[in-house]
Short mmCIF file of C-alpha atoms in Angstrom, two decimals:
data_model
loop_
_atom_site.label_atom_id
_atom_site.label_comp_id
_atom_site.label_asym_id
_atom_site.label_seq_id
_atom_site.Cartn_x
_atom_site.Cartn_y
_atom_site.Cartn_z
CA ALA A 15 30.69 -4.19 -6.34
CA ALA A 16 28.38 -1.56 -7.87
CA LEU A 17 30.76 1.29 -7.04
CA GLY A 18 33.87 -0.69 -7.92
CA THR A 19 32.76 -1.29 -11.51
CA LEU A 20 32.20 2.43 -12.26
CA GLU A 21 34.67 4.07 -14.60
CA SER A 22 34.57 7.20 -12.44
CA THR A 23 35.79 5.33 -9.33
CA LYS A 24 38.77 3.57 -10.93
CA ASN A 25 41.17 5.91 -9.08
CA LYS A 26 39.28 5.60 -5.78
CA LYS A 27 39.99 3.12 -3.00
CA ILE A 28 36.90 1.24 -1.85
CA LEU A 29 37.03 -0.71 1.41
CA LEU A 30 34.40 -3.26 2.44
CA LEU A 31 34.27 -4.07 6.15
CA GLU A 32 32.77 -7.53 6.65
CA SER A 33 32.04 -8.77 10.16
CA SER A 34 32.00 -12.47 9.24
CA LYS A 35 35.14 -14.49 8.70
CA LYS A 36 36.23 -15.25 5.17
CA ARG A 37 34.87 -18.55 3.87
CA ASP A 38 34.84 -20.29 0.55
CA LEU A 39 31.20 -20.21 -0.49
CA VAL A 40 30.37 -23.58 -2.06
CA ILE A 41 27.09 -24.03 -3.92
CA SER A 42 25.95 -27.48 -2.85
CA GLU A 43 23.96 -29.91 -4.94
CA GLY A 44 20.95 -29.52 -2.64
CA TYR A 45 18.95 -26.30 -2.61
CA SER A 46 19.33 -23.76 0.20
CA ASN A 47 16.28 -22.67 2.21
CA ARG A 48 17.18 -18.97 1.85
CA VAL A 49 16.04 -17.67 -1.52
CA SER A 50 14.95 -14.37 -3.07
CA ALA A 51 12.65 -13.56 -5.97
CA LEU A 52 14.70 -10.96 -7.84
CA ASN A 53 12.61 -8.64 -10.00
CA PRO A 54 13.68 -7.57 -13.51
CA GLY A 55 15.20 -4.36 -12.14
CA SER A 56 17.45 -6.31 -9.75
CA VAL A 57 18.46 -8.75 -12.49
CA GLU A 58 19.31 -5.81 -14.76
CA LEU A 59 21.64 -4.50 -12.03
CA LEU A 60 23.37 -7.90 -11.81
CA GLU A 61 23.76 -7.87 -15.60
CA ARG A 62 25.36 -4.40 -15.54
CA LEU A 63 27.81 -5.52 -12.87
CA GLY A 64 28.75 -8.67 -14.78
CA ALA A 65 27.35 -10.91 -12.02
CA TRP A 66 24.47 -12.44 -13.96
CA PRO A 67 26.64 -14.87 -16.01
CA VAL A 68 27.81 -16.37 -12.70
CA VAL A 69 24.18 -16.85 -11.60
CA GLN A 70 23.47 -18.53 -14.95
CA LYS A 71 26.47 -20.80 -14.41
CA TYR A 72 24.84 -22.14 -11.26
CA ARG A 73 21.02 -22.14 -11.15
CA TYR A 74 17.92 -19.98 -11.02
CA ASN A 75 14.27 -20.41 -11.97
CA PRO A 76 12.09 -17.83 -13.76
CA ILE A 77 8.66 -17.17 -12.24
CA HIS A 78 6.17 -16.52 -15.04
CA ARG A 79 3.00 -16.45 -12.99
CA MET A 80 1.80 -15.73 -9.47
CA GLN A 81 -1.49 -16.77 -7.92
CA VAL A 82 -2.74 -15.32 -4.64
CA TRP A 83 -5.84 -16.40 -2.72
CA GLU A 84 -7.08 -16.45 0.85
CA ALA A 85 -8.61 -18.78 3.41
CA CYS A 86 -11.78 -16.80 4.19
CA SER A 87 -13.25 -16.61 0.67
CA ASP A 88 -12.88 -17.96 -2.86
CA ALA A 89 -11.41 -14.71 -4.21
CA ALA A 90 -8.07 -14.97 -6.04
CA ILE A 91 -5.83 -12.83 -8.18
CA ASN A 92 -3.38 -13.88 -10.88
CA PHE A 93 -0.33 -12.01 -12.14
CA ASN A 94 1.36 -12.91 -15.42
CA GLY A 95 4.58 -11.69 -16.97
CA GLU A 96 4.07 -9.32 -19.90
CA ASP A 97 4.88 -10.65 -23.40
CA GLY A 98 6.15 -13.91 -21.97
CA ARG A 99 8.77 -12.23 -19.78
CA PRO A 100 9.18 -13.54 -16.20
CA LEU A 101 7.71 -11.64 -13.28
CA SER A 102 10.84 -12.46 -11.29
CA TYR A 103 13.68 -14.97 -10.93
CA LEU A 104 13.98 -17.24 -7.90
CA ILE A 105 17.62 -17.42 -6.84
CA GLU A 106 19.27 -18.86 -3.75
CA ASN A 107 20.93 -16.15 -1.66
CA ASP A 108 24.23 -18.07 -1.75
CA VAL A 109 24.21 -17.98 -5.56
CA THR A 110 23.60 -14.22 -5.59
CA GLN A 111 26.39 -13.71 -3.04
CA LYS A 112 28.75 -15.92 -5.03
CA SER A 113 28.10 -13.92 -8.20
CA LEU A 114 28.79 -10.61 -6.46
CA GLU A 115 31.93 -11.95 -4.78
CA SER A 116 33.28 -12.82 -8.24
CA VAL A 117 32.72 -9.21 -9.34
CA VAL A 118 34.49 -7.82 -6.27
CA GLU A 119 37.46 -10.14 -6.84
CA ASN A 120 37.91 -8.63 -10.30
CA CYS A 121 37.73 -5.02 -9.07
CA GLY A 122 41.31 -3.86 -8.46
CA ASN A 123 40.10 -0.84 -6.48
CA VAL A 124 38.06 -2.84 -3.94
CA SER A 125 39.53 -4.39 -0.79
CA VAL A 126 37.71 -6.52 1.77
CA ILE A 127 38.55 -6.90 5.46
CA HIS A 128 36.88 -9.99 6.92
CA GLY A 129 36.21 -10.57 10.60
CA CYS A 130 36.12 -6.82 11.15
CA LYS A 131 34.22 -5.41 14.13
CA VAL A 132 33.41 -1.69 14.37
CA ASN A 133 33.39 -0.06 17.77
CA LYS A 134 31.89 3.28 16.68
CA TYR A 135 31.56 5.76 13.83
CA GLU A 136 32.35 9.45 14.14
CA ILE A 137 30.25 11.23 11.53
CA PRO A 138 30.74 14.97 10.83
CA THR A 139 28.10 17.30 12.22
CA GLU A 140 25.40 18.30 9.74
CA SER A 141 25.93 21.78 8.28
CA ASP A 142 24.99 23.94 5.30
CA GLU A 143 28.28 23.10 3.59
CA ALA A 144 28.03 21.30 0.25
CA VAL A 145 30.68 18.88 1.52
CA PRO A 146 31.86 18.75 5.16
CA GLU A 147 35.56 19.41 5.70
CA GLU A 148 35.94 16.43 8.04
CA ASN A 149 35.93 12.82 6.93
CA VAL A 150 34.01 10.03 8.60
CA LYS A 151 36.12 8.23 11.22
CA ILE A 152 35.66 4.50 11.84
CA PHE A 153 37.03 3.09 15.09
CA LEU A 154 37.58 -0.66 14.95
CA GLU A 155 37.60 -2.98 17.95
CA SER A 156 41.15 -3.92 16.97
CA GLY A 157 42.20 -0.34 17.82
CA ASP A 158 42.70 0.68 14.18
CA LEU A 159 41.27 3.93 12.83
CA ILE A 160 39.96 4.35 9.28
CA GLU A 161 39.02 7.67 7.69
CA THR A 162 36.79 7.86 4.63
CA GLN A 163 35.25 10.56 2.46
CA PHE A 164 32.06 8.52 2.05
CA LEU A 165 30.49 5.89 4.30
CA ILE A 166 27.75 3.53 3.10
CA GLY A 167 25.84 1.77 5.87
CA ALA A 168 24.81 -1.70 4.68
CA ASP A 169 24.88 -3.27 8.13
CA GLY A 170 21.34 -4.60 8.48
CA ASN A 171 18.24 -3.66 10.44
CA ARG A 172 20.25 -3.18 13.66
CA SER A 173 22.55 -0.78 11.83
CA LEU A 174 25.29 0.82 13.90
CA VAL A 175 25.79 3.37 11.12
CA ARG A 176 22.14 4.44 11.38
CA GLY A 177 22.50 4.62 15.15
CA ASN A 178 25.26 7.20 14.72
CA LEU A 179 23.11 9.43 12.50
CA ASP A 180 20.78 12.07 13.89
CA THR A 181 17.63 10.13 13.01
CA GLU A 182 14.96 8.02 14.66
CA ASN A 183 14.04 4.57 13.35
CA MET A 184 10.35 3.72 13.05
CA SER A 185 10.14 0.00 13.75
CA TRP A 186 8.02 -2.76 15.20
CA GLU A 187 7.99 -6.54 15.38
CA TYR A 188 5.14 -8.60 13.95
CA ASN A 189 5.60 -11.27 16.62
CA GLN A 190 5.91 -13.74 13.77
CA LEU A 191 8.57 -16.05 12.43
CA GLY A 192 9.08 -16.80 8.76
CA VAL A 193 9.40 -20.59 8.61
CA VAL A 194 11.49 -21.52 5.57
CA ALA A 195 12.14 -24.94 4.06
CA THR A 196 12.81 -26.79 0.82
CA LEU A 197 9.87 -28.83 -0.50
CA GLN A 198 10.18 -31.85 -2.76
CA LEU A 199 7.37 -32.15 -5.30
CA ALA A 200 5.36 -35.37 -5.42
CA GLU A 201 6.01 -35.53 -9.14
CA GLU A 202 8.15 -33.59 -11.59
CA THR A 203 6.25 -30.77 -13.26
CA HIS A 204 6.51 -27.50 -15.17
CA ASN A 205 7.13 -25.40 -12.06
CA HIS A 206 7.16 -21.68 -12.86
CA THR A 207 4.18 -20.42 -10.81
CA ALA A 208 4.47 -18.87 -7.35
CA PHE A 209 1.54 -19.52 -5.02
CA GLN A 210 0.56 -17.54 -1.94
CA ARG A 211 -2.37 -18.19 0.37
CA PHE A 212 -3.32 -15.73 3.10
CA LEU A 213 -4.40 -17.33 6.36
CA PRO A 214 -5.53 -15.42 9.47
CA THR A 215 -2.28 -16.58 11.11
CA GLY A 216 -0.13 -15.37 8.18
CA PRO A 217 0.59 -16.13 4.52
CA ILE A 218 2.03 -19.31 3.02
CA ALA A 219 4.25 -18.80 -0.03
CA LEU A 220 5.28 -21.65 -2.33
CA LEU A 221 8.07 -20.52 -4.63
CA PRO A 222 9.23 -22.63 -7.60
CA LEU A 223 12.87 -23.68 -7.42
CA SER A 224 12.92 -26.27 -10.22
CA SER A 225 10.82 -28.99 -11.80
CA LYS A 226 11.37 -31.09 -8.65
CA PHE A 227 11.57 -28.59 -5.77
CA SER A 228 9.86 -25.51 -4.34
CA SER A 229 10.80 -23.18 -1.51
CA LEU A 230 8.49 -22.54 1.43
CA VAL A 231 8.08 -19.25 3.31
CA TRP A 232 5.36 -19.62 5.95
CA SER A 233 4.66 -16.62 8.22
CA LEU A 234 3.28 -17.67 11.59
CA PRO A 235 2.87 -16.31 15.14
CA THR A 236 6.13 -16.98 16.95
CA ASP A 237 4.83 -19.63 19.39
CA LEU A 238 2.97 -21.50 16.64
CA ALA A 239 5.98 -21.34 14.34
CA ARG A 240 8.22 -22.86 17.02
CA GLU A 241 5.71 -25.66 17.55
CA LYS A 242 5.71 -26.48 13.85
CA MET A 243 9.49 -26.39 13.65
CA LYS A 244 9.59 -29.08 16.37
CA MET A 245 7.33 -31.38 14.32
CA SER A 246 8.69 -34.34 12.42
CA GLU A 247 9.03 -33.77 8.69
CA THR A 248 6.02 -36.02 8.06
CA GLU A 249 3.85 -34.12 10.56
CA LEU A 250 4.90 -30.72 9.23
CA LEU A 251 4.27 -31.72 5.64
CA ARG A 252 0.81 -33.02 6.55
CA ASP A 253 0.08 -29.78 8.43
CA LEU A 254 1.26 -27.69 5.48
CA GLU A 255 -0.94 -29.57 3.02
CA HIS A 256 -3.92 -29.07 5.35
CA SER A 257 -3.25 -25.33 5.62
CA ILE A 258 -3.02 -24.97 1.83
CA TRP A 259 -6.34 -26.74 1.16
CA ASP A 260 -8.39 -26.21 4.35
CA SER A 261 -11.78 -24.54 3.77
CA SER A 262 -13.01 -24.30 7.37
CA GLU A 263 -12.29 -20.54 7.57
CA LYS A 264 -14.46 -19.70 4.55
CA ASN A 265 -17.24 -17.16 5.11
CA GLU A 266 -20.36 -18.26 3.22
CA LEU A 267 -21.93 -14.78 3.34
CA VAL A 268 -18.84 -13.32 1.73
CA ASN A 269 -18.69 -16.09 -0.87
CA THR A 270 -22.30 -15.46 -1.84
CA ALA A 271 -21.56 -11.78 -2.46
CA ALA A 272 -18.35 -12.69 -4.29
CA ALA A 273 -20.20 -15.11 -6.58
CA GLY A 274 -22.61 -12.33 -7.56
CA LEU A 275 -19.78 -9.93 -8.39
CA ASP A 276 -17.95 -12.66 -10.28
CA HIS A 277 -21.01 -13.26 -12.47
CA LEU A 278 -21.29 -9.52 -13.16
CA LEU A 279 -17.61 -9.18 -14.05
CA ARG A 280 -17.76 -12.16 -16.40
CA SER A 281 -20.73 -10.64 -18.22
CA ILE A 282 -18.83 -7.35 -18.63
CA THR A 283 -15.35 -8.58 -19.49
CA GLY A 284 -16.19 -11.94 -21.06
CA ASN A 285 -13.27 -13.43 -19.13
CA SER A 286 -13.32 -16.31 -16.70
CA PRO A 287 -10.71 -16.30 -13.92
CA PHE A 288 -8.12 -19.04 -14.39
CA THR A 289 -7.13 -20.96 -11.29
CA GLU A 290 -4.06 -23.18 -11.17
CA LEU A 291 -3.74 -25.75 -8.42
CA PRO A 292 -0.53 -25.74 -6.35
CA PRO A 293 1.61 -28.89 -6.58
CA LYS A 294 1.54 -31.73 -4.09
CA PHE A 295 4.65 -32.43 -2.02
CA LYS A 296 6.30 -35.60 -0.73
CA GLY A 297 9.23 -34.22 1.25
CA ILE A 298 10.35 -31.25 3.34
CA LYS A 299 13.83 -30.42 4.65
CA ASN A 300 16.15 -27.55 5.67
CA ILE A 301 13.54 -26.18 8.10
CA ALA A 302 14.47 -22.91 9.83
CA GLY A 303 12.87 -19.69 11.03
CA PHE A 304 13.65 -15.98 11.22
CA PRO A 305 11.84 -13.09 12.99
CA LEU A 306 9.64 -10.72 10.98
CA GLY A 307 9.37 -7.00 11.52
CA PHE A 308 9.02 -3.54 10.00
CA GLY A 309 11.62 -0.80 9.95
CA HIS A 310 11.76 2.64 8.35
CA SER A 311 14.48 5.24 8.75
CA PRO A 312 13.06 8.72 7.99
CA ARG A 313 16.57 9.69 6.85
CA TYR A 314 18.68 7.66 4.44
CA ILE A 315 21.60 10.09 4.61
CA GLY A 316 23.86 12.04 6.94
CA SER A 317 27.09 13.97 6.53
CA ARG A 318 29.19 11.98 4.04
CA THR A 319 26.98 8.97 4.82
CA ALA A 320 24.21 6.97 3.12
CA LEU A 321 22.11 4.01 4.26
CA ILE A 322 21.06 1.17 1.98
CA GLY A 323 19.07 -2.06 2.31
CA ASP A 324 17.89 -3.22 5.73
CA ALA A 325 19.82 -0.41 7.39
CA ALA A 326 17.26 1.96 5.82
CA HIS A 327 14.15 -0.22 5.60
CA ARG A 328 12.74 -3.60 6.61
CA VAL A 329 9.53 -5.20 5.34
CA HIS A 330 7.40 -8.31 5.77
CA PRO A 331 8.35 -11.02 3.23
CA LEU A 332 4.77 -11.49 1.99
CA ALA A 333 5.46 -9.55 -1.24
CA GLY A 334 9.06 -10.69 -1.71
CA GLN A 335 10.23 -7.09 -2.08
CA GLY A 336 12.82 -6.69 0.69
CA VAL A 337 15.90 -7.62 -1.34
CA ASN A 338 14.61 -5.77 -4.40
CA LEU A 339 14.26 -2.53 -2.44
CA GLY A 340 17.88 -2.97 -1.35
CA PHE A 341 19.09 -3.64 -4.89
CA GLY A 342 17.21 -0.53 -5.98
CA ASP A 343 19.07 1.51 -3.35
CA ILE A 344 22.38 0.19 -4.65
CA GLY A 345 21.63 0.92 -8.29
CA THR A 346 20.43 4.44 -7.55
CA LEU A 347 23.32 5.28 -5.23
CA ALA A 348 25.87 4.00 -7.76
CA ARG A 349 24.30 6.04 -10.56
CA ILE A 350 24.16 9.24 -8.51
CA THR A 351 27.73 8.74 -7.22
CA ASP A 352 28.86 8.35 -10.83
CA GLU A 353 27.05 11.58 -11.77
CA CYS A 354 28.68 13.37 -8.83
CA LEU A 355 32.22 12.38 -9.83
CA ARG A 356 31.66 13.07 -13.53
CA ASP A 357 30.35 16.52 -12.60
CA GLY A 358 33.60 17.18 -10.74
CA GLY A 359 31.92 16.90 -7.34
CA SER A 360 33.33 15.42 -4.15
CA LEU A 361 32.28 12.11 -2.66
CA GLY A 362 29.65 12.67 0.00
CA GLY A 363 28.36 15.86 -1.63
CA LYS A 364 25.17 16.93 0.16
CA MET A 365 23.17 17.77 -2.99
CA TYR A 366 23.81 14.34 -4.51
CA LEU A 367 23.02 12.49 -1.29
CA GLN A 368 19.73 14.38 -1.02
CA GLU A 369 18.90 13.32 -4.58
CA TYR A 370 19.52 9.68 -3.61
CA GLU A 371 17.36 9.95 -0.49
CA THR A 372 14.47 11.61 -2.31
CA GLU A 373 14.43 9.17 -5.21
CA ARG A 374 14.60 6.07 -3.07
CA GLN A 375 12.06 7.16 -0.48
CA ARG A 376 9.55 8.02 -3.21
CA HIS A 377 9.78 4.39 -4.34
CA ASN A 378 10.36 2.57 -1.05
CA VAL A 379 7.95 4.22 1.38
CA PRO A 380 4.71 3.56 -0.59
CA THR A 381 5.84 -0.03 -1.18
CA MET A 382 6.66 -0.59 2.50
CA PHE A 383 3.39 0.75 3.87
CA ALA A 384 1.37 -1.09 1.21
CA ILE A 385 3.00 -4.35 2.34
CA ASP A 386 2.35 -3.57 6.00
CA SER A 387 -1.29 -2.71 5.20
CA LEU A 388 -1.76 -5.99 3.33
CA HIS A 389 -0.38 -7.89 6.30
CA ARG A 390 -2.84 -6.21 8.66
CA LEU A 391 -5.77 -6.44 6.23
CA TYR A 392 -5.44 -10.21 5.77
CA SER A 393 -4.92 -10.92 9.47
CA SER A 394 -8.59 -10.15 10.20
CA THR A 395 -11.58 -12.53 10.06
CA PHE A 396 -14.13 -9.74 10.75
CA THR A 397 -16.86 -10.23 8.12
CA PRO A 398 -17.06 -6.62 6.82
CA ILE A 399 -13.27 -6.55 6.36
CA VAL A 400 -13.24 -9.98 4.68
CA LEU A 401 -16.04 -8.81 2.36
CA ALA A 402 -14.25 -5.56 1.47
CA ARG A 403 -10.92 -7.23 0.67
CA THR A 404 -12.63 -10.04 -1.26
CA LEU A 405 -14.59 -7.70 -3.53
CA GLY A 406 -11.52 -5.48 -3.87
CA LEU A 407 -9.39 -8.44 -4.92
CA GLN A 408 -11.97 -9.52 -7.52
CA LEU A 409 -12.20 -6.02 -8.97
CA THR A 410 -8.42 -5.69 -9.10
CA ASN A 411 -8.08 -9.08 -10.81
CA ALA A 412 -10.59 -7.98 -13.47
CA ALA A 413 -8.89 -4.60 -14.00
CA THR A 414 -5.91 -5.51 -16.17
CA PRO A 415 -4.41 -1.97 -16.28
CA LEU A 416 -4.47 -1.79 -12.48
CA LYS A 417 -2.75 -5.18 -12.18
CA GLN A 418 -0.15 -4.13 -14.74
CA LEU A 419 0.53 -0.97 -12.74
CA ALA A 420 1.22 -3.09 -9.65
CA ILE A 421 3.49 -5.41 -11.67
CA ASN A 422 5.42 -2.48 -13.15
CA HIS A 423 5.99 -0.93 -9.70
CA ALA A 424 7.15 -4.26 -8.24
CA ALA A 425 9.44 -4.86 -11.24
CA ALA A 426 11.21 -1.52 -10.91
CA ALA A 427 14.31 -1.55 -8.77
#
């Protein structure tokens, strides 16, 4: 969709190979359990493509505030949108897909083949040439052969495109499942705050869908997650409420030190930390789980080839940045492709692909390893580590410029 809407590609043929069969995506009355918190940069991309009006036609919920705290101490941090602007927008994945499908349907230069299975890719050998003479060859299981000047691998964390590039993939599993569900609030409320509590077993995220519903993303060790998914809805809801409010993991030594620092910070800044209580829930449905892992491709490009999204990187959902990193890849690749064609260059030009790789890795890699470090940091109950992260969280919460820096980085696509 991003390439199809460019003025410079109007005379180019763009082919999307989709492995799933074509289906009419219907947005049901009930909320889906697969949602994403799109940052302002991702929403700006949807606006440029003309997809945002379709999202608005259906539903989304702005997140104006985020509150993060942990189980082992009383430390918390709050993030607020600047000048009343939302931090992000919670949107069901089906709604995002529907909006992008509408853009593709209106692009006369974009064709889609559904139910398409690729057997292998034949990518030109890397050379010093600005643009390789050979095209990329795509061999389909049907026996058909497709040749293209430029291949974009958007085929997920088990990317076949990446497997055909001369690159290793740094990856590991967290041995966790992300348990997702739709939560019904006990009473209707102004629901624009995202809550996240770090437990030694993994974080719980409560994301606001509407005044009546929230979305749950609960990261748990695989065996424990499967046990919870077998529970009745009543049992699981009771267990969730306990995990949100339980204080048995709190370290009194750490809390004593934290109270002293809190008193000092209040005397310096004159500010008192504001704590908002998460809502109560009376129902839970659409329970499912998906495996969590990390993936990083040291190379995002090859001859006439670029990787985007999960084909290039995979992160833990604790910061809600996975889809935003992918949208950032798309926006950057579209802009650089447009520059290439306007400069009179050829699709797949090495210099332009290197520019894409450099720009995206400078943004993505620090974000990815920061997320992985947070996951590891909050998995420990060792007192010195709990003390260090507690005091660090308090200092960060008091340092407004530092918090704003984190918000600005997360907001940039």
